[in-house]
Amino acid sequence: MEYTIKKLTPELSDDYFDFFDNRAFEDGSPFYPCYCNAYNMSKPRIAKELFEKSKQFGGGSEGWKKAIRTSAEQMVKSGEIQGYLVYDNNLAIGWCNANDRLNYYRVGEFDLSKVPDDSGCNYCQKKGEIKSIVCFEISPDYRGKGIATLIVKKICEDAKEEGYTFVEAYPAADGGYEGIAFTGPVRLYQKCGFEEFEKKGNILVMRKNLK
């Protein structure tokens, strides 16, 4: 089966939200609801756009969902959220969040209480140097079909054309606990030519040199 991979643009926002609302978490994932926007958000912004807005929207699970979805809608529209959608015909069945490393406040960590005050990258010199892969979500019916590998290869090809020196990923060293597969496994990146750059706690920083 052939799949189509497209860069996320504001014009594809309906497909993005259709995927997250209807297929991404069909397996009862503990991360539902999620719209993959918190990586780009500072602590003050998370407090204002997510927690405060959630209360304004009535609280509870529905208030939280509306808050993060509203925030994500604006971030997709403005181009803050970047990455790739995977399609089976015209149906979005997968997503990967990939962006310049300095556009993220955190990588490899899901806990909203552990957001650093800046990019958290002590070796980044400038934008345009490191492209980061921070999250995958594949519809349960399409897992195990090699889609993540196709996405990683596409990201590396595009990053090289864009002039990036490295592509990085942040898998859990021990594979993570059940349900925490959003960063992708170590073997995925090894297969695509990534090597370990450093280790931060249980997170491996894996890097592919594009030069």
CSV table of C-alpha atoms in Angstrom, one decimal:
chain,number,residue,atom,x,y,z
A,1,MET,CA,0.0,0.0,0.0
A,2,GLU,CA,1.2,3.5,-0.8
A,3,TYR,CA,0.9,6.4,1.5
A,4,THR,CA,1.1,10.1,0.9
A,5,ILE,CA,3.1,12.3,3.2
A,6,LYS,CA,2.3,16.1,3.3
A,7,LYS,CA,3.8,18.9,5.3
A,8,LEU,CA,1.2,20.5,7.6
A,9,THR,CA,-0.1,23.8,6.3
A,10,PRO,CA,-3.0,26.0,7.5
A,11,GLU,CA,-4.9,24.7,4.5
A,12,LEU,CA,-4.7,21.1,5.9
A,13,SER,CA,-6.0,22.1,9.4
A,14,ASP,CA,-9.3,20.3,8.8
A,15,ASP,CA,-7.4,17.0,8.1
A,16,TYR,CA,-5.2,17.6,11.2
A,17,PHE,CA,-8.1,18.0,13.6
A,18,ASP,CA,-10.1,15.2,11.9
A,19,PHE,CA,-7.2,12.9,12.6
A,20,PHE,CA,-6.8,13.9,16.2
A,21,ASP,CA,-10.5,13.9,16.9
A,22,ASN,CA,-11.5,10.7,15.2
A,23,ARG,CA,-8.6,8.3,14.7
A,24,ALA,CA,-5.4,9.1,16.6
A,25,PHE,CA,-6.6,7.7,20.0
A,26,GLU,CA,-9.1,4.9,19.0
A,27,ASP,CA,-7.2,2.5,21.2
A,28,GLY,CA,-8.1,4.4,24.4
A,29,SER,CA,-4.7,6.1,24.7
A,30,PRO,CA,-4.2,7.9,28.0
A,31,PHE,CA,-3.1,11.0,26.0
A,32,TYR,CA,-6.6,11.7,24.6
A,33,PRO,CA,-7.4,14.5,24.1
A,34,CYS,CA,-4.1,15.9,22.6
A,35,TYR,CA,-3.4,18.2,19.7
A,36,CYS,CA,0.4,18.1,19.9
A,37,ASN,CA,0.8,21.8,20.7
A,38,ALA,CA,2.3,21.9,24.2
A,39,TYR,CA,5.9,21.3,23.0
A,40,ASN,CA,6.0,24.8,21.5
A,41,MET,CA,4.5,26.5,24.5
A,42,SER,CA,6.2,28.3,27.4
A,43,LYS,CA,5.1,27.8,31.1
A,44,PRO,CA,3.2,31.1,31.2
A,45,ARG,CA,1.5,30.3,27.9
A,46,ILE,CA,0.5,26.9,29.0
A,47,ALA,CA,-1.0,28.4,32.2
A,48,LYS,CA,-2.9,31.1,30.3
A,49,GLU,CA,-4.0,29.2,27.1
A,50,LEU,CA,-4.6,25.8,28.6
A,51,PHE,CA,-5.2,25.8,32.4
A,52,GLU,CA,-7.0,29.2,32.6
A,53,LYS,CA,-9.0,28.7,29.4
A,54,SER,CA,-10.0,25.3,30.6
A,55,LYS,CA,-11.6,26.8,33.7
A,56,GLN,CA,-13.3,29.5,31.5
A,57,PHE,CA,-14.7,26.7,29.3
A,58,GLY,CA,-16.3,25.0,32.3
A,59,GLY,CA,-13.5,22.8,33.5
A,60,GLY,CA,-13.4,19.0,33.5
A,61,SER,CA,-12.4,16.9,30.5
A,62,GLU,CA,-14.6,18.9,28.1
A,63,GLY,CA,-13.2,22.2,29.2
A,64,TRP,CA,-9.6,20.9,28.9
A,65,LYS,CA,-10.3,19.5,25.4
A,66,LYS,CA,-11.8,22.8,24.2
A,67,ALA,CA,-8.9,24.8,25.7
A,68,ILE,CA,-6.1,22.7,24.0
A,69,ARG,CA,-8.1,22.5,20.8
A,70,THR,CA,-8.7,26.2,20.6
A,71,SER,CA,-5.0,26.8,21.3
A,72,ALA,CA,-3.9,24.3,18.6
A,73,GLU,CA,-6.3,25.9,16.1
A,74,GLN,CA,-4.5,29.2,16.4
A,75,MET,CA,-1.1,27.5,16.3
A,76,VAL,CA,-1.8,25.6,13.1
A,77,LYS,CA,-3.2,28.7,11.5
A,78,SER,CA,-0.1,30.7,12.4
A,79,GLY,CA,2.3,27.9,11.3
A,80,GLU,CA,3.7,27.4,14.9
A,81,ILE,CA,2.9,23.7,14.8
A,82,GLN,CA,4.9,22.1,12.1
A,83,GLY,CA,5.2,18.5,11.0
A,84,TYR,CA,3.8,15.9,8.5
A,85,LEU,CA,0.4,14.3,8.0
A,86,VAL,CA,0.3,10.8,6.4
A,87,TYR,CA,-2.6,9.9,4.2
A,88,ASP,CA,-4.3,6.7,3.0
A,89,ASN,CA,-6.0,8.1,-0.1
A,90,ASN,CA,-7.6,11.3,1.3
A,91,LEU,CA,-7.8,10.2,4.9
A,92,ALA,CA,-5.2,11.4,7.4
A,93,ILE,CA,-4.0,8.4,9.4
A,94,GLY,CA,-0.8,9.5,10.9
A,95,TRP,CA,1.1,12.6,12.2
A,96,CYS,CA,4.7,13.5,13.2
A,97,ASN,CA,5.6,16.8,14.9
A,98,ALA,CA,8.9,18.0,13.5
A,99,ASN,CA,10.2,21.5,13.7
A,100,ASP,CA,13.4,23.6,14.3
A,101,ARG,CA,14.8,22.6,17.7
A,102,LEU,CA,14.7,26.2,18.9
A,103,ASN,CA,11.0,26.4,18.3
A,104,TYR,CA,10.5,23.9,21.1
A,105,TYR,CA,10.6,24.5,24.9
A,106,ARG,CA,11.0,20.8,25.6
A,107,VAL,CA,11.6,17.5,23.9
A,108,GLY,CA,11.3,13.9,25.0
A,109,GLU,CA,9.2,14.9,28.0
A,110,PHE,CA,5.4,14.9,28.3
A,111,ASP,CA,4.9,16.4,31.8
A,112,LEU,CA,3.5,19.9,31.6
A,113,SER,CA,5.1,20.8,34.9
A,114,LYS,CA,8.6,20.2,33.6
A,115,VAL,CA,8.7,22.9,30.9
A,116,PRO,CA,12.0,24.8,31.1
A,117,ASP,CA,12.1,28.6,30.9
A,118,ASP,CA,13.8,28.6,27.5
A,119,SER,CA,14.4,26.2,24.7
A,120,GLY,CA,16.2,23.8,27.1
A,121,CYS,CA,18.9,23.2,24.4
A,122,ASN,CA,22.4,24.0,25.7
A,123,TYR,CA,24.2,23.1,22.5
A,124,CYS,CA,22.0,24.8,19.9
A,125,GLN,CA,23.7,27.8,18.2
A,126,LYS,CA,21.0,29.1,15.9
A,127,LYS,CA,17.9,28.3,14.0
A,128,GLY,CA,18.3,26.3,10.9
A,129,GLU,CA,20.9,24.0,12.4
A,130,ILE,CA,18.8,21.2,14.1
A,131,LYS,CA,15.5,19.8,13.0
A,132,SER,CA,13.8,17.9,15.8
A,133,ILE,CA,11.3,15.0,15.7
A,134,VAL,CA,9.3,15.1,19.0
A,135,CYS,CA,6.1,13.1,18.5
A,136,PHE,CA,4.5,10.4,16.4
A,137,GLU,CA,0.8,9.4,16.4
A,138,ILE,CA,-0.3,6.7,14.0
A,139,SER,CA,-3.9,5.4,13.8
A,140,PRO,CA,-4.1,2.0,15.6
A,141,ASP,CA,-5.3,0.3,12.4
A,142,TYR,CA,-2.1,1.5,10.6
A,143,ARG,CA,0.6,0.7,13.1
A,144,GLY,CA,3.3,-1.8,12.3
A,145,LYS,CA,3.2,-1.0,8.6
A,146,GLY,CA,6.5,1.0,8.4
A,147,ILE,CA,4.8,4.4,8.3
A,148,ALA,CA,7.0,5.9,10.9
A,149,THR,CA,10.1,4.9,8.9
A,150,LEU,CA,8.7,6.6,5.8
A,151,ILE,CA,8.1,9.8,7.8
A,152,VAL,CA,11.6,9.9,9.3
A,153,LYS,CA,13.1,9.4,5.9
A,154,LYS,CA,10.9,12.2,4.5
A,155,ILE,CA,11.9,14.6,7.3
A,156,CYS,CA,15.6,13.9,6.8
A,157,GLU,CA,15.3,14.5,3.0
A,158,ASP,CA,13.4,17.7,3.5
A,159,ALA,CA,15.7,18.9,6.3
A,160,LYS,CA,18.8,18.4,4.1
A,161,GLU,CA,17.2,20.4,1.3
A,162,GLU,CA,16.4,23.1,3.8
A,163,GLY,CA,20.0,23.4,4.8
A,164,TYR,CA,19.9,21.7,8.2
A,165,THR,CA,23.0,20.0,9.6
A,166,PHE,CA,21.3,17.6,11.9
A,167,VAL,CA,18.0,15.8,12.5
A,168,GLU,CA,17.4,14.8,16.2
A,169,ALA,CA,15.0,12.5,17.9
A,170,TYR,CA,14.4,11.8,21.6
A,171,PRO,CA,13.3,8.2,22.3
A,172,ALA,CA,13.1,6.7,25.8
A,173,ALA,CA,16.3,4.7,26.6
A,174,ASP,CA,14.2,1.8,28.1
A,175,GLY,CA,11.4,2.0,25.6
A,176,GLY,CA,9.1,3.9,27.9
A,177,TYR,CA,6.2,2.5,29.7
A,178,GLU,CA,3.0,1.2,28.1
A,179,GLY,CA,1.3,3.9,26.1
A,180,ILE,CA,4.3,6.1,25.9
A,181,ALA,CA,5.5,5.5,22.4
A,182,PHE,CA,5.0,9.0,21.1
A,183,THR,CA,8.7,9.7,20.6
A,184,GLY,CA,9.3,6.6,18.5
A,185,PRO,CA,11.6,3.6,19.5
A,186,VAL,CA,15.4,3.6,19.5
A,187,ARG,CA,15.4,1.0,16.7
A,188,LEU,CA,13.4,3.2,14.4
A,189,TYR,CA,16.1,5.9,14.4
A,190,GLN,CA,19.0,3.4,14.3
A,191,LYS,CA,17.5,1.9,11.2
A,192,CYS,CA,17.4,5.4,9.7
A,193,GLY,CA,21.0,6.2,10.4
A,194,PHE,CA,20.8,8.0,13.7
A,195,GLU,CA,23.4,7.6,16.4
A,196,GLU,CA,23.3,8.4,20.1
A,197,PHE,CA,24.5,12.0,20.8
A,198,GLU,CA,23.9,12.2,24.5
A,199,LYS,CA,21.6,10.9,27.3
A,200,LYS,CA,19.5,13.0,29.6
A,201,GLY,CA,18.0,10.8,32.3
A,202,ASN,CA,16.0,8.2,30.5
A,203,ILE,CA,15.9,10.1,27.3
A,204,LEU,CA,18.4,9.5,24.5
A,205,VAL,CA,19.2,12.3,22.1
A,206,MET,CA,19.7,10.6,18.8
A,207,ARG,CA,21.2,12.5,15.9
A,208,LYS,CA,21.6,12.1,12.1
A,209,ASN,CA,24.3,14.2,10.4
A,210,LEU,CA,23.0,15.4,7.1
A,211,LYS,CA,26.3,16.8,5.8
